[in-house]
Short mmCIF file of C-alpha atoms in Angstrom, two decimals:
data_model
loop_
_atom_site.label_atom_id
_atom_site.label_comp_id
_atom_site.label_asym_id
_atom_site.label_seq_id
_atom_site.Cartn_x
_atom_site.Cartn_y
_atom_site.Cartn_z
CA MET U 205 245.61 287.39 -33.00
CA ARG U 206 245.91 289.86 -30.12
CA ASP U 207 249.39 290.99 -31.21
CA ILE U 208 248.01 292.40 -34.49
CA LEU U 209 244.46 293.10 -33.31
CA PRO U 210 244.65 296.93 -33.57
CA ASP U 211 246.05 296.70 -37.10
CA LEU U 212 243.33 294.30 -38.26
CA ARG U 213 240.57 296.42 -36.75
CA ALA U 214 241.99 299.51 -38.45
CA ARG U 215 242.00 297.78 -41.84
CA CYS U 216 238.42 296.59 -41.36
CA ALA U 217 237.36 300.12 -40.43
CA ASP U 218 239.22 301.67 -43.37
CA GLY U 219 237.96 299.15 -45.91
CA VAL U 220 241.42 297.76 -46.68
CA PRO U 221 241.34 294.19 -48.06
CA PHE U 222 243.68 291.66 -46.48
CA ALA U 223 244.29 287.92 -46.20
CA LEU U 224 244.76 286.08 -42.94
CA ALA U 225 246.91 282.97 -42.43
CA THR U 226 246.21 281.04 -39.23
CA VAL U 227 248.13 278.08 -37.79
CA VAL U 228 245.50 275.41 -37.15
CA ALA U 229 247.66 272.42 -36.22
CA VAL U 230 251.22 271.72 -35.11
CA HIS U 231 252.97 268.34 -35.23
CA GLY U 232 256.33 267.91 -33.54
CA SER U 233 258.70 270.85 -33.14
CA ALA U 234 257.44 274.18 -34.48
CA PRO U 235 257.92 277.83 -33.48
CA ARG U 236 254.28 278.92 -33.00
CA ASP U 237 251.18 277.34 -31.47
CA PRO U 238 247.79 276.89 -33.16
CA GLY U 239 246.09 280.26 -33.40
CA ALA U 240 249.20 282.20 -34.46
CA VAL U 241 248.35 284.50 -37.37
CA MET U 242 249.95 286.47 -40.18
CA ALA U 243 248.10 289.02 -42.31
CA VAL U 244 248.96 290.48 -45.71
CA ASP U 245 247.02 293.54 -46.86
CA ALA U 246 246.33 294.90 -50.32
CA ALA U 247 249.42 297.13 -50.16
CA GLY U 248 251.64 294.12 -49.44
CA THR U 249 252.19 294.99 -45.77
CA VAL U 250 252.86 291.93 -43.58
CA LEU U 251 251.59 291.77 -40.01
CA GLY U 252 252.39 289.04 -37.49
CA SER U 253 254.13 285.71 -37.97
CA VAL U 254 253.26 282.01 -38.05
CA SER U 255 256.71 280.40 -37.97
CA GLY U 256 259.32 282.98 -37.05
CA GLY U 257 260.35 283.37 -40.70
CA CYS U 258 260.56 279.80 -42.05
CA VAL U 259 257.50 279.78 -44.29
CA GLU U 260 256.33 283.40 -44.33
CA GLY U 261 257.71 284.02 -47.80
CA ASP U 262 255.63 281.27 -49.35
CA LEU U 263 252.56 282.22 -47.30
CA TYR U 264 252.91 285.76 -48.59
CA GLU U 265 252.38 284.47 -52.11
CA VAL U 266 249.43 282.31 -51.04
CA ALA U 267 247.88 285.32 -49.28
CA ARG U 268 248.22 287.39 -52.46
CA GLU U 269 246.27 284.67 -54.28
CA MET U 270 243.52 284.98 -51.69
CA LEU U 271 243.36 288.72 -52.28
CA ALA U 272 243.02 288.03 -55.99
CA GLY U 273 239.86 286.05 -55.33
CA SER U 274 240.93 282.48 -54.51
CA GLY U 275 238.88 280.62 -51.92
CA PRO U 276 240.13 279.54 -48.47
CA ARG U 277 243.00 277.09 -48.64
CA LEU U 278 244.66 274.73 -46.15
CA VAL U 279 248.46 274.61 -46.58
CA LEU U 280 250.83 272.07 -45.02
CA TYR U 281 254.49 272.84 -44.30
CA GLY U 282 256.95 270.22 -43.13
CA ILE U 283 260.71 269.73 -42.95
CA SER U 284 262.50 271.85 -45.54
CA ASP U 285 264.38 270.20 -48.39
CA ASP U 286 267.70 272.06 -48.30
CA GLU U 287 269.00 270.51 -51.52
CA ALA U 288 265.91 271.52 -53.48
CA PHE U 289 265.64 274.84 -51.62
CA GLY U 290 262.09 273.81 -50.69
CA VAL U 291 259.91 275.81 -48.36
CA GLY U 292 259.59 274.25 -44.93
CA LEU U 293 260.40 274.29 -41.25
CA THR U 294 264.07 273.92 -40.39
CA CYS U 295 263.12 272.83 -36.86
CA GLY U 296 261.78 269.53 -38.19
CA GLY U 297 258.07 269.77 -37.36
CA THR U 298 255.03 270.33 -39.51
CA ILE U 299 252.31 272.97 -39.38
CA GLU U 300 248.94 273.29 -41.06
CA VAL U 301 247.91 276.82 -42.01
CA LEU U 302 244.49 278.03 -43.13
CA VAL U 303 244.68 281.03 -45.48
CA ARG U 304 241.60 283.05 -46.37
CA GLY U 305 240.93 286.43 -47.88
CA TYR U 306 238.83 289.29 -46.57
CA ALA U 307 238.49 291.16 -49.83
CA SER U 308 234.82 292.08 -49.65
CA GLU U 309 233.14 294.53 -47.32
CA GLY U 310 230.80 291.81 -46.05
CA GLU U 311 233.70 289.52 -45.09
CA ARG U 312 235.48 292.33 -43.26
CA THR U 313 232.27 293.36 -41.47
CA GLU U 314 231.78 289.84 -40.15
CA LEU U 315 235.38 289.64 -38.99
CA ALA U 316 235.20 293.12 -37.43
CA ALA U 317 232.36 291.97 -35.16
CA LEU U 318 234.60 289.18 -33.85
CA LEU U 319 237.59 291.50 -33.46
CA ASP U 320 235.45 293.94 -31.46
CA LEU U 321 234.54 291.18 -28.99
CA ILE U 322 238.19 290.17 -28.62
CA ALA U 323 239.24 293.81 -28.09
CA ALA U 324 236.57 294.16 -25.39
CA ASP U 325 237.92 291.05 -23.60
CA ARG U 326 234.63 289.22 -24.15
CA PRO U 327 235.01 285.42 -24.22
CA VAL U 328 234.33 284.16 -27.74
CA ALA U 329 235.25 281.23 -29.99
CA GLU U 330 235.54 281.05 -33.76
CA ALA U 331 234.91 277.68 -35.43
CA THR U 332 236.10 277.24 -39.04
CA VAL U 333 235.70 274.24 -41.35
CA LEU U 334 239.08 273.01 -42.56
CA SER U 335 238.17 270.04 -44.72
CA GLY U 336 235.69 267.25 -45.36
CA ALA U 337 231.96 267.13 -45.99
CA ALA U 338 231.39 270.85 -45.41
CA GLU U 339 232.51 274.04 -47.12
CA THR U 340 236.13 274.92 -46.32
CA GLY U 341 236.24 278.27 -44.56
CA ALA U 342 232.64 278.21 -43.29
CA ARG U 343 232.59 280.05 -39.94
CA LEU U 344 230.62 279.98 -36.73
CA VAL U 345 231.20 282.54 -33.95
CA VAL U 346 230.26 281.15 -30.54
CA ARG U 347 229.82 283.01 -27.25
CA PRO U 348 228.96 281.63 -23.80
CA ALA U 349 225.30 280.63 -23.54
CA ASP U 350 224.43 283.67 -21.42
CA ALA U 351 226.52 286.18 -23.40
CA GLY U 352 224.89 286.45 -26.80
CA PRO U 353 223.76 284.55 -29.88
CA THR U 354 225.81 282.31 -32.15
CA THR U 355 226.39 283.82 -35.58
CA GLY U 356 227.24 282.22 -38.91
CA THR U 357 226.83 278.59 -39.94
CA LEU U 358 228.98 275.60 -40.86
CA GLY U 359 226.33 274.30 -43.23
CA ASN U 360 223.56 272.60 -41.24
CA GLU U 361 221.84 272.70 -37.85
CA GLY U 362 223.27 269.43 -36.58
CA LEU U 363 226.88 270.43 -37.21
CA ASP U 364 226.28 273.92 -35.83
CA ALA U 365 224.75 272.51 -32.62
CA ALA U 366 227.55 270.02 -31.98
CA VAL U 367 230.31 272.54 -32.67
CA THR U 368 228.61 275.22 -30.55
CA ASP U 369 228.46 272.83 -27.60
CA ASP U 370 232.11 271.80 -27.94
CA ALA U 371 233.31 275.36 -28.60
CA ARG U 372 231.74 276.53 -25.34
CA GLY U 373 233.50 273.74 -23.49
CA LEU U 374 236.85 274.62 -25.06
CA LEU U 375 236.26 278.30 -24.31
CA ALA U 376 235.66 277.57 -20.64
CA GLN U 377 239.01 275.75 -20.52
CA GLY U 378 240.89 278.26 -22.67
CA LEU U 379 241.76 275.56 -25.23
CA THR U 380 242.19 275.77 -29.00
CA GLY U 381 242.30 272.87 -31.46
CA ILE U 382 240.77 270.74 -34.21
CA GLN U 383 237.53 268.83 -33.59
CA ARG U 384 236.12 266.15 -35.92
CA TYR U 385 232.49 265.27 -36.64
CA GLY U 386 230.15 263.53 -38.98
CA ALA U 387 228.58 265.61 -41.76
CA HIS U 388 225.66 266.52 -39.49
CA GLY U 389 227.56 266.82 -36.22
CA GLN U 390 227.67 263.14 -35.28
CA ARG U 391 230.18 262.34 -32.56
CA ARG U 392 233.09 259.92 -33.02
CA MET U 393 233.13 260.43 -36.78
CA GLN U 394 235.82 261.94 -39.02
CA GLU U 395 233.97 263.44 -41.99
CA VAL U 396 234.46 267.11 -41.10
CA ALA U 397 237.50 268.79 -39.51
CA VAL U 398 236.70 272.02 -37.64
CA PHE U 399 239.29 274.36 -36.12
CA VAL U 400 238.04 275.99 -32.93
CA ARG U 401 240.02 279.07 -31.87
CA THR U 402 239.06 280.40 -28.45
CA TYR U 403 239.63 283.92 -27.20
CA ALA U 404 239.33 284.04 -23.44
CA PRO U 405 240.05 287.28 -21.57
CA PRO U 406 243.78 287.69 -20.78
CA PRO U 407 244.97 285.89 -17.63
CA ARG U 408 245.57 288.06 -14.60
CA MET U 409 248.83 288.93 -12.86
CA LEU U 410 248.38 290.26 -9.34
CA VAL U 411 251.46 292.08 -8.04
CA PHE U 412 251.47 292.94 -4.34
CA GLY U 413 253.92 295.52 -2.99
CA ALA U 414 254.46 298.83 -4.79
CA ILE U 415 258.26 298.70 -4.98
CA ASP U 416 260.73 299.08 -7.87
CA HIS U 417 260.72 295.33 -8.45
CA ALA U 418 256.92 295.50 -8.78
CA ALA U 419 257.17 298.18 -11.47
CA ALA U 420 259.53 295.99 -13.51
CA THR U 421 257.39 292.90 -12.92
CA ALA U 422 254.26 294.77 -14.02
CA ARG U 423 256.00 295.81 -17.25
CA ILE U 424 257.08 292.31 -18.14
CA GLY U 425 253.68 290.93 -17.13
CA SER U 426 252.02 293.25 -19.63
CA PHE U 427 254.55 292.22 -22.26
CA LEU U 428 253.63 288.56 -21.69
CA GLY U 429 249.95 289.31 -22.20
CA TYR U 430 248.69 289.40 -18.63
CA ARG U 431 246.14 291.85 -17.31
CA VAL U 432 248.23 293.35 -14.51
CA THR U 433 246.99 294.68 -11.17
CA VAL U 434 249.36 296.27 -8.65
CA CYS U 435 248.09 296.45 -5.07
CA ASP U 436 249.56 298.18 -2.01
CA ALA U 437 248.00 299.69 1.10
CA ARG U 438 250.27 302.76 1.05
CA PRO U 439 248.78 305.66 -0.95
CA ALA U 440 252.15 307.32 -1.47
CA PHE U 441 253.46 304.25 -3.30
CA ALA U 442 250.40 302.85 -5.08
CA THR U 443 250.11 305.53 -7.75
CA ARG U 444 249.45 305.48 -11.47
CA GLU U 445 252.62 307.51 -12.08
CA ARG U 446 254.76 304.74 -10.57
CA PHE U 447 253.01 301.99 -12.52
CA PRO U 448 252.03 303.39 -15.93
CA THR U 449 251.90 299.98 -17.67
CA ALA U 450 249.63 298.29 -15.11
CA ASP U 451 245.99 297.85 -16.08
CA GLU U 452 244.95 298.94 -12.62
CA VAL U 453 246.58 300.19 -9.42
CA VAL U 454 244.69 299.39 -6.22
CA ARG U 455 245.14 301.00 -2.82
CA ALA U 456 244.03 298.41 -0.29
CA TRP U 457 245.33 295.92 2.23
CA PRO U 458 246.61 293.09 0.03
CA HIS U 459 244.73 290.23 1.68
CA THR U 460 241.50 292.24 1.72
CA TYR U 461 241.77 292.96 -1.98
CA LEU U 462 242.70 289.38 -2.87
CA GLU U 463 239.69 288.01 -0.99
CA SER U 464 237.38 290.32 -2.95
CA THR U 465 238.75 289.87 -6.50
CA GLU U 466 238.44 287.09 -9.07
CA VAL U 467 241.23 284.52 -9.16
CA ASP U 468 241.15 281.52 -11.49
CA ALA U 469 243.48 278.72 -12.52
CA ARG U 470 245.31 281.01 -15.00
CA THR U 471 246.03 283.79 -12.48
CA VAL U 472 249.59 284.36 -11.29
CA ILE U 473 250.30 286.05 -7.97
CA CYS U 474 253.58 287.82 -7.18
CA VAL U 475 254.05 288.79 -3.55
CA LEU U 476 256.87 291.34 -3.36
CA THR U 477 256.05 292.92 0.00
CA HIS U 478 258.42 290.79 2.17
CA ASP U 479 256.80 292.36 5.26
CA PRO U 480 255.13 289.87 7.65
CA LYS U 481 252.20 292.14 8.45
CA PHE U 482 251.33 292.16 4.74
CA ASP U 483 252.50 288.87 3.31
CA VAL U 484 251.41 286.35 5.96
CA PRO U 485 247.66 287.19 5.79
CA LEU U 486 248.04 287.68 2.03
CA LEU U 487 249.60 284.25 1.52
CA VAL U 488 247.00 282.57 3.72
CA ALA U 489 244.38 284.03 1.37
CA ALA U 490 246.40 283.26 -1.78
CA LEU U 491 246.80 279.60 -0.87
CA ARG U 492 243.02 279.24 -0.73
CA THR U 493 242.76 280.24 -4.40
CA PRO U 494 243.27 278.08 -7.52
CA ALA U 495 246.03 280.43 -8.78
CA ALA U 496 248.49 278.83 -11.20
CA TYR U 497 251.53 280.40 -9.54
CA ILE U 498 252.26 282.08 -6.21
CA GLY U 499 255.74 283.62 -6.12
CA VAL U 500 257.09 285.26 -2.98
CA MET U 501 260.10 287.58 -2.74
CA GLY U 502 262.61 287.43 0.09
CA SER U 503 265.92 285.96 1.21
CA ARG U 504 266.23 282.33 2.30
CA ARG U 505 266.21 283.50 5.92
CA THR U 506 263.02 285.49 5.26
CA HIS U 507 261.54 282.45 3.52
CA HIS U 508 262.18 280.13 6.49
CA ASP U 509 260.77 282.71 8.91
CA ARG U 510 257.73 283.14 6.66
CA LEU U 511 257.12 279.39 6.56
CA ALA U 512 257.15 279.25 10.36
CA ARG U 513 254.62 282.09 10.52
CA LEU U 514 252.39 280.41 7.97
CA ARG U 515 252.50 277.10 9.85
CA ALA U 516 251.54 278.99 13.01
CA ALA U 517 248.61 280.45 11.04
CA GLY U 518 247.39 276.93 10.27
CA VAL U 519 248.73 276.41 6.74
CA ASP U 520 249.63 272.76 6.09
CA GLU U 521 252.69 271.43 4.28
CA ALA U 522 250.84 270.54 1.09
CA HIS U 523 249.76 274.15 0.65
CA LEU U 524 253.22 275.48 1.54
CA GLU U 525 254.68 273.43 -1.32
CA ARG U 526 252.72 275.61 -3.76
CA LEU U 527 254.86 278.63 -2.92
CA ALA U 528 257.62 279.60 -5.36
CA SER U 529 259.92 281.10 -2.76
CA PRO U 530 262.42 282.67 -2.98
CA VAL U 531 260.78 283.85 -6.19
CA GLY U 532 262.33 283.41 -9.64
CA LEU U 533 264.89 281.25 -11.44
CA ASP U 534 268.59 281.47 -10.66
CA ILE U 535 269.92 283.58 -13.54
CA GLY U 536 272.14 285.83 -11.42
CA ALA U 537 269.65 288.71 -11.43
CA ARG U 538 270.68 291.91 -9.63
CA THR U 539 268.55 294.82 -10.82
CA PRO U 540 264.74 295.07 -10.54
CA GLU U 541 264.50 294.52 -14.30
CA GLU U 542 266.69 291.41 -14.20
CA THR U 543 264.69 290.12 -11.23
CA ALA U 544 261.48 290.63 -13.21
CA VAL U 545 262.96 288.51 -16.03
CA SER U 546 263.79 285.83 -13.46
CA ILE U 547 260.22 285.88 -12.14
CA ALA U 548 258.75 285.80 -15.65
CA ALA U 549 260.98 282.84 -16.55
CA GLU U 550 259.71 280.90 -13.55
CA ILE U 551 256.09 281.70 -14.41
CA ILE U 552 256.63 280.40 -17.95
CA GLN U 553 258.37 277.31 -16.61
CA HIS U 554 255.42 276.57 -14.32
CA ARG U 555 252.97 277.08 -17.16
CA TRP U 556 254.63 274.80 -19.71
CA GLY U 557 256.63 272.40 -17.55
CA GLY U 558 260.10 273.44 -18.68
CA THR U 559 263.25 272.34 -16.88
CA GLY U 560 264.74 275.79 -16.33
CA ARG U 561 268.08 274.44 -17.62
CA PRO U 562 270.08 275.78 -20.58
CA LEU U 563 268.76 274.34 -23.85
CA GLY U 564 272.33 273.59 -24.88
CA ASP U 565 272.58 271.09 -22.00
CA LEU U 566 269.50 269.17 -23.12
CA THR U 567 268.63 266.80 -25.95
CA GLY U 568 265.39 266.24 -27.82
CA ALA U 569 262.81 268.65 -29.17
CA ILE U 570 263.11 272.29 -28.13
CA HIS U 571 259.41 272.96 -28.62
CA ARG U 572 257.59 270.50 -26.41
CA ASP U 573 254.66 268.48 -27.70
CA ARG U 574 251.48 270.55 -27.70
#
């Protein structure tokens, strides 16, 4: 949703009707995860993608039907039938896509309220009935208990209460998926399928050391959807002009800043200072956090020296094993930009459990089981 968020908000504001197709389930190998969206507006303009091109042509026609007044519809796409020129996924998986229109002003106004929360980085979840003993397309917008009221309804108080509770749990974990209930929210029943799409604030990337490699890393971090902070104690280097794509540039001692800022299990930390007076106290602080990734730049000699300094500072072996050092995957990187790609590749590998090996050397599904 975030990749086409400005376009959707503009169409809501301008009163332009559109239809939205959302991937709600993926089985086997497929190009996009649940939550991927494609929009088609009244002028026929296509925004976003749900499959990288496999089924967009057919979804375009379904979306046009929604704009003509058809109700929400759940569409299933599986393996394509090449002989019959059928529409499907050449990668062999299946996806379920919910398509619904936003033709009326009221529908767009309701969606605009959700889009405004997402744009403001407010945590929010949207629950939508897919099938079963409730109206397909019924929506419930859920915020954390202390952040605002729930809006909309799925049909009855029992179902709303159960879905609200589960949506808040999924939101806290940053998870998206289908939940199943009885008609009135009963647990362990299968009468109603509800897709819960969560929108947590973007994960953070903390880049320490205002060098050329940091500028390239900040750019690719923004491209990957991170909220990027660059931190350096040197005023001449930590400037907005040097890091125009970063969300914030902080002038502070790295370890002092890290100890005072929020770090969660989605945060990635890139230590590019390779200066003992900066990186040893910084890494001691970083290893106390739940950060998903802690990458540290430097040669192998610098790495071994750094490990000795960290051991002398009281860091045990289990914590030292968390360090990705020297930082990045071996792709032969030379320039700051290539090094940033190497770092980004390692971050992605850590996140999804990839091998880091060429796909051509492997067998089995390319897109791992969700």
